[in-house]
């Protein structure tokens, strides 16, 4: 069947240590034969040939809302492809972090990019990443808090979709919370409407967070460059039109 052929193609092209869990068959049924089996984007927008995965010690987990269907501009899959130790999964709720990863892990040694109204700049001026308590206070020893993180979790979707994942998974309250100090607006520009001007794409957040945790600025440079090239390809094909307007044509 078409689904089985796509599954074989995905296994053939995916990096052997990058774990992709595609639990929504709609991804495969709506994909065109011309789409890339790794990022699921049209061939004209694919930049997978530019990706060289980093050998990261801090694990990356990206959880995507099932209704996040922006295949043209979405960046979550592309972000995961940049790391050998990464997991991408689609869903709304899971019993625990261990169930997602398929092994026993301590959620207290994991961090989640927090979606609330706290500002990193206000809590710890001069720091790119701030680790907070559940009450929103910056931990006193930030360097040690960052060094103790085994993995990070990013929620992918619209603002409301990401919040839905947060509220449906009580185990996330056990994780540490991290905030990013945004130094520039998202490279999306006007292509995607963000509810907050400081909002970043998933790949931009992964770039900044993983570069700091791995102490490797090449990570941020690589992910942002790949993302910029994808946006250049999008604008070359669709101009300044947003994906939702293209879908209505």
Short mmCIF file of C-alpha atoms in Angstrom, two decimals:
data_model
loop_
_atom_site.label_atom_id
_atom_site.label_comp_id
_atom_site.label_asym_id
_atom_site.label_seq_id
_atom_site.Cartn_x
_atom_site.Cartn_y
_atom_site.Cartn_z
CA UNK A 1 0.00 0.00 0.00
CA UNK A 2 0.98 3.66 -0.27
CA UNK A 3 1.33 3.92 3.54
CA UNK A 4 3.73 0.97 3.63
CA UNK A 5 5.81 2.36 0.77
CA UNK A 6 6.10 5.68 2.60
CA UNK A 7 7.08 3.94 5.83
CA UNK A 8 9.88 2.10 4.02
CA UNK A 9 11.09 5.34 2.43
CA UNK A 10 11.11 7.14 5.78
CA UNK A 11 13.13 4.35 7.39
CA UNK A 12 15.55 4.37 4.49
CA UNK A 13 16.22 8.09 4.61
CA UNK A 14 16.05 8.82 8.34
CA UNK A 15 19.25 8.99 10.37
CA UNK A 16 19.54 5.70 12.30
CA UNK A 17 19.72 7.40 15.69
CA UNK A 18 17.00 10.00 15.14
CA UNK A 19 13.67 8.63 16.34
CA UNK A 20 10.57 9.69 14.38
CA UNK A 21 7.24 8.52 15.75
CA UNK A 22 4.57 9.28 13.15
CA UNK A 23 1.31 8.34 14.81
CA UNK A 24 -1.05 10.31 12.54
CA UNK A 25 -1.63 8.46 9.29
CA UNK A 26 -3.07 11.66 7.84
CA UNK A 27 0.53 12.84 7.41
CA UNK A 28 1.14 10.01 4.99
CA UNK A 29 -2.24 9.98 3.27
CA UNK A 30 -2.05 13.68 2.40
CA UNK A 31 1.58 13.58 1.32
CA UNK A 32 2.35 13.83 -2.36
CA UNK A 33 4.79 11.38 -3.96
CA UNK A 34 6.93 14.43 -4.68
CA UNK A 35 7.22 15.28 -0.96
CA UNK A 36 10.41 14.56 0.98
CA UNK A 37 9.99 11.42 3.14
CA UNK A 38 12.07 12.98 5.92
CA UNK A 39 10.60 16.46 6.41
CA UNK A 40 7.35 15.78 4.47
CA UNK A 41 7.70 19.09 2.64
CA UNK A 42 7.29 19.59 -1.08
CA UNK A 43 10.56 19.00 -2.91
CA UNK A 44 10.77 22.70 -3.77
CA UNK A 45 10.98 23.57 -0.06
CA UNK A 46 13.13 20.68 1.19
CA UNK A 47 16.54 21.52 2.67
CA UNK A 48 17.30 18.09 4.16
CA UNK A 49 20.41 17.73 2.02
CA UNK A 50 21.95 20.59 4.02
CA UNK A 51 21.45 18.86 7.38
CA UNK A 52 24.42 17.26 9.12
CA UNK A 53 23.19 15.90 12.51
CA UNK A 54 25.01 16.98 15.66
CA UNK A 55 26.14 14.36 18.16
CA UNK A 56 24.32 15.85 21.18
CA UNK A 57 24.59 14.65 24.76
CA UNK A 58 21.51 16.59 25.94
CA UNK A 59 18.51 14.80 24.44
CA UNK A 60 15.90 16.72 22.45
CA UNK A 61 12.20 15.78 22.51
CA UNK A 62 9.69 17.59 20.29
CA UNK A 63 5.98 16.96 20.90
CA UNK A 64 3.70 18.15 18.10
CA UNK A 65 -0.03 18.77 18.40
CA UNK A 66 -2.00 16.50 16.00
CA UNK A 67 -3.71 19.52 14.42
CA UNK A 68 -0.49 21.35 13.61
CA UNK A 69 -0.68 20.88 9.85
CA UNK A 70 1.54 23.61 8.45
CA UNK A 71 3.66 21.36 6.24
CA UNK A 72 4.94 24.30 4.23
CA UNK A 73 6.41 26.43 7.03
CA UNK A 74 6.49 24.04 10.00
CA UNK A 75 9.99 23.56 11.42
CA UNK A 76 9.69 20.82 14.07
CA UNK A 77 10.72 17.86 11.93
CA UNK A 78 13.58 19.84 10.45
CA UNK A 79 14.77 20.76 13.95
CA UNK A 80 14.82 17.10 15.06
CA UNK A 81 16.78 16.05 11.97
CA UNK A 82 19.69 18.22 13.11
CA UNK A 83 20.40 15.98 16.13
CA UNK A 84 21.43 12.35 16.46
CA UNK A 85 19.82 12.13 19.89
CA UNK A 86 16.34 13.48 19.17
CA UNK A 87 12.75 12.25 19.28
CA UNK A 88 9.80 13.70 17.36
CA UNK A 89 6.32 12.56 18.33
CA UNK A 90 2.76 13.58 17.47
CA UNK A 91 0.00 13.45 20.08
CA UNK A 92 -1.97 15.20 22.80
CA UNK A 93 -1.21 13.29 26.00
CA UNK A 94 1.04 10.56 27.36
CA UNK A 95 1.06 8.80 30.75
CA UNK A 96 4.66 9.81 31.46
CA UNK A 97 7.93 10.94 29.94
CA UNK A 98 9.23 7.39 30.27
CA UNK A 99 6.35 6.09 28.13
CA UNK A 100 7.23 8.54 25.38
CA UNK A 101 10.90 7.60 25.34
CA UNK A 102 10.42 3.88 25.92
CA UNK A 103 12.80 3.75 28.88
CA UNK A 104 12.90 4.89 32.49
CA UNK A 105 13.92 8.53 32.91
CA UNK A 106 13.64 11.05 35.73
CA UNK A 107 11.47 14.00 34.57
CA UNK A 108 13.09 16.15 37.26
CA UNK A 109 16.30 16.02 35.22
CA UNK A 110 14.49 17.20 32.10
CA UNK A 111 13.47 20.73 31.22
CA UNK A 112 10.56 22.08 29.19
CA UNK A 113 10.49 25.38 27.35
CA UNK A 114 7.91 27.28 29.37
CA UNK A 115 4.96 28.95 27.63
CA UNK A 116 3.87 31.37 30.33
CA UNK A 117 4.24 35.11 30.62
CA UNK A 118 7.53 35.07 32.54
CA UNK A 119 10.40 37.01 30.96
CA UNK A 120 13.94 35.67 31.16
CA UNK A 121 15.31 39.21 30.92
CA UNK A 122 13.43 40.25 34.06
CA UNK A 123 14.37 37.19 36.12
CA UNK A 124 18.08 37.04 35.29
CA UNK A 125 19.32 39.96 33.20
CA UNK A 126 22.18 39.08 30.88
CA UNK A 127 21.41 35.36 30.62
CA UNK A 128 20.18 33.72 27.41
CA UNK A 129 18.54 30.81 29.25
CA UNK A 130 16.95 30.93 32.69
CA UNK A 131 15.88 27.89 34.72
CA UNK A 132 12.97 28.56 37.07
CA UNK A 133 11.06 26.88 39.86
CA UNK A 134 7.42 25.88 39.45
CA UNK A 135 6.50 29.20 41.07
CA UNK A 136 8.41 31.16 38.47
CA UNK A 137 11.48 32.12 40.48
CA UNK A 138 14.94 31.85 38.94
CA UNK A 139 17.05 29.15 40.55
CA UNK A 140 20.01 30.62 42.47
CA UNK A 141 22.76 28.60 40.74
CA UNK A 142 21.85 28.82 37.06
CA UNK A 143 25.03 27.21 35.72
CA UNK A 144 24.61 24.13 37.89
CA UNK A 145 20.90 23.90 37.03
CA UNK A 146 21.70 23.89 33.31
CA UNK A 147 24.51 21.36 33.73
CA UNK A 148 22.13 18.91 35.46
CA UNK A 149 19.66 18.80 32.55
CA UNK A 150 19.55 15.44 30.72
CA UNK A 151 17.05 16.48 28.07
CA UNK A 152 14.77 19.26 26.89
CA UNK A 153 11.18 19.25 25.64
CA UNK A 154 9.71 21.58 23.02
CA UNK A 155 5.97 21.78 22.30
CA UNK A 156 5.14 22.36 18.64
CA UNK A 157 1.94 23.94 17.38
CA UNK A 158 0.05 27.19 17.63
CA UNK A 159 0.08 28.96 20.97
CA UNK A 160 -3.26 27.43 21.97
CA UNK A 161 -2.26 23.96 20.73
CA UNK A 162 0.98 24.02 22.73
CA UNK A 163 -0.92 25.08 25.84
CA UNK A 164 -3.36 22.21 25.28
CA UNK A 165 -0.46 19.73 25.36
CA UNK A 166 0.86 21.38 28.52
CA UNK A 167 -2.45 21.10 30.39
CA UNK A 168 -3.09 17.50 29.28
CA UNK A 169 0.22 16.15 30.63
CA UNK A 170 0.45 16.55 34.39
CA UNK A 171 3.89 14.89 34.46
CA UNK A 172 5.31 18.03 32.82
CA UNK A 173 4.93 19.79 36.16
CA UNK A 174 7.79 17.60 37.42
CA UNK A 175 10.14 18.95 34.76
CA UNK A 176 12.27 22.03 35.18
CA UNK A 177 11.15 25.09 33.28
CA UNK A 178 13.43 27.07 31.03
CA UNK A 179 12.94 30.50 29.50
CA UNK A 180 14.74 32.01 26.54
CA UNK A 181 15.80 35.64 26.28
CA UNK A 182 14.88 36.61 22.73
CA UNK A 183 17.38 38.98 21.16
CA UNK A 184 15.56 39.23 17.82
CA UNK A 185 12.12 38.46 16.35
CA UNK A 186 11.46 35.22 14.52
CA UNK A 187 12.76 34.82 10.99
CA UNK A 188 9.22 34.00 9.94
CA UNK A 189 8.53 37.70 9.77
CA UNK A 190 5.02 38.23 8.41
CA UNK A 191 4.74 34.73 6.95
CA UNK A 192 3.26 33.44 10.22
CA UNK A 193 1.16 35.41 12.66
CA UNK A 194 2.42 34.96 16.21
CA UNK A 195 0.28 35.88 19.26
CA UNK A 196 3.38 37.29 20.94
CA UNK A 197 5.97 39.39 19.14
CA UNK A 198 8.78 37.57 20.94
CA UNK A 199 7.56 34.16 19.75
CA UNK A 200 10.09 31.92 18.01
CA UNK A 201 9.70 29.00 15.63
CA UNK A 202 10.41 25.55 17.02
CA UNK A 203 13.69 25.30 15.13
CA UNK A 204 14.84 28.73 16.35
CA UNK A 205 14.04 27.80 19.95
CA UNK A 206 15.86 24.47 19.53
CA UNK A 207 18.85 26.26 18.00
CA UNK A 208 19.23 28.68 20.88
CA UNK A 209 18.49 26.20 23.64
CA UNK A 210 20.64 23.31 22.38
CA UNK A 211 23.57 25.56 21.48
CA UNK A 212 23.72 26.84 25.06
CA UNK A 213 23.22 23.45 26.70
CA UNK A 214 25.80 21.77 24.45
CA UNK A 215 28.11 24.79 24.65
CA UNK A 216 28.45 24.72 20.87
CA UNK A 217 27.58 27.91 18.94
CA UNK A 218 27.82 25.98 15.67
CA UNK A 219 24.47 24.38 16.53
CA UNK A 220 22.64 27.69 16.53
CA UNK A 221 24.37 28.83 13.35
CA UNK A 222 23.56 25.60 11.51
CA UNK A 223 19.88 25.43 12.46
CA UNK A 224 19.24 29.10 11.75
CA UNK A 225 21.01 28.86 8.40
CA UNK A 226 18.96 25.84 7.34
CA UNK A 227 15.76 27.55 8.48
CA UNK A 228 16.65 30.72 6.57
CA UNK A 229 17.28 28.69 3.41
CA UNK A 230 13.90 26.99 3.79
CA UNK A 231 12.19 30.38 4.10
CA UNK A 232 14.08 31.65 1.05
CA UNK A 233 12.75 28.69 -0.93
CA UNK A 234 9.23 29.31 0.34
CA UNK A 235 9.31 32.97 -0.68
CA UNK A 236 10.72 32.04 -4.09
CA UNK A 237 7.71 29.77 -4.70
CA UNK A 238 4.87 31.50 -2.84
CA UNK A 239 6.06 35.05 -2.31
CA UNK A 240 4.73 36.69 0.85
CA UNK A 241 1.54 34.62 1.03
CA UNK A 242 0.79 32.84 4.29
CA UNK A 243 0.19 29.06 4.14
CA UNK A 244 -3.46 29.38 5.19
CA UNK A 245 -4.16 31.57 2.14
CA UNK A 246 -2.38 29.16 -0.19
CA UNK A 247 -4.54 26.30 1.08
CA UNK A 248 -7.72 28.20 0.16
CA UNK A 249 -6.73 28.74 -3.46
#
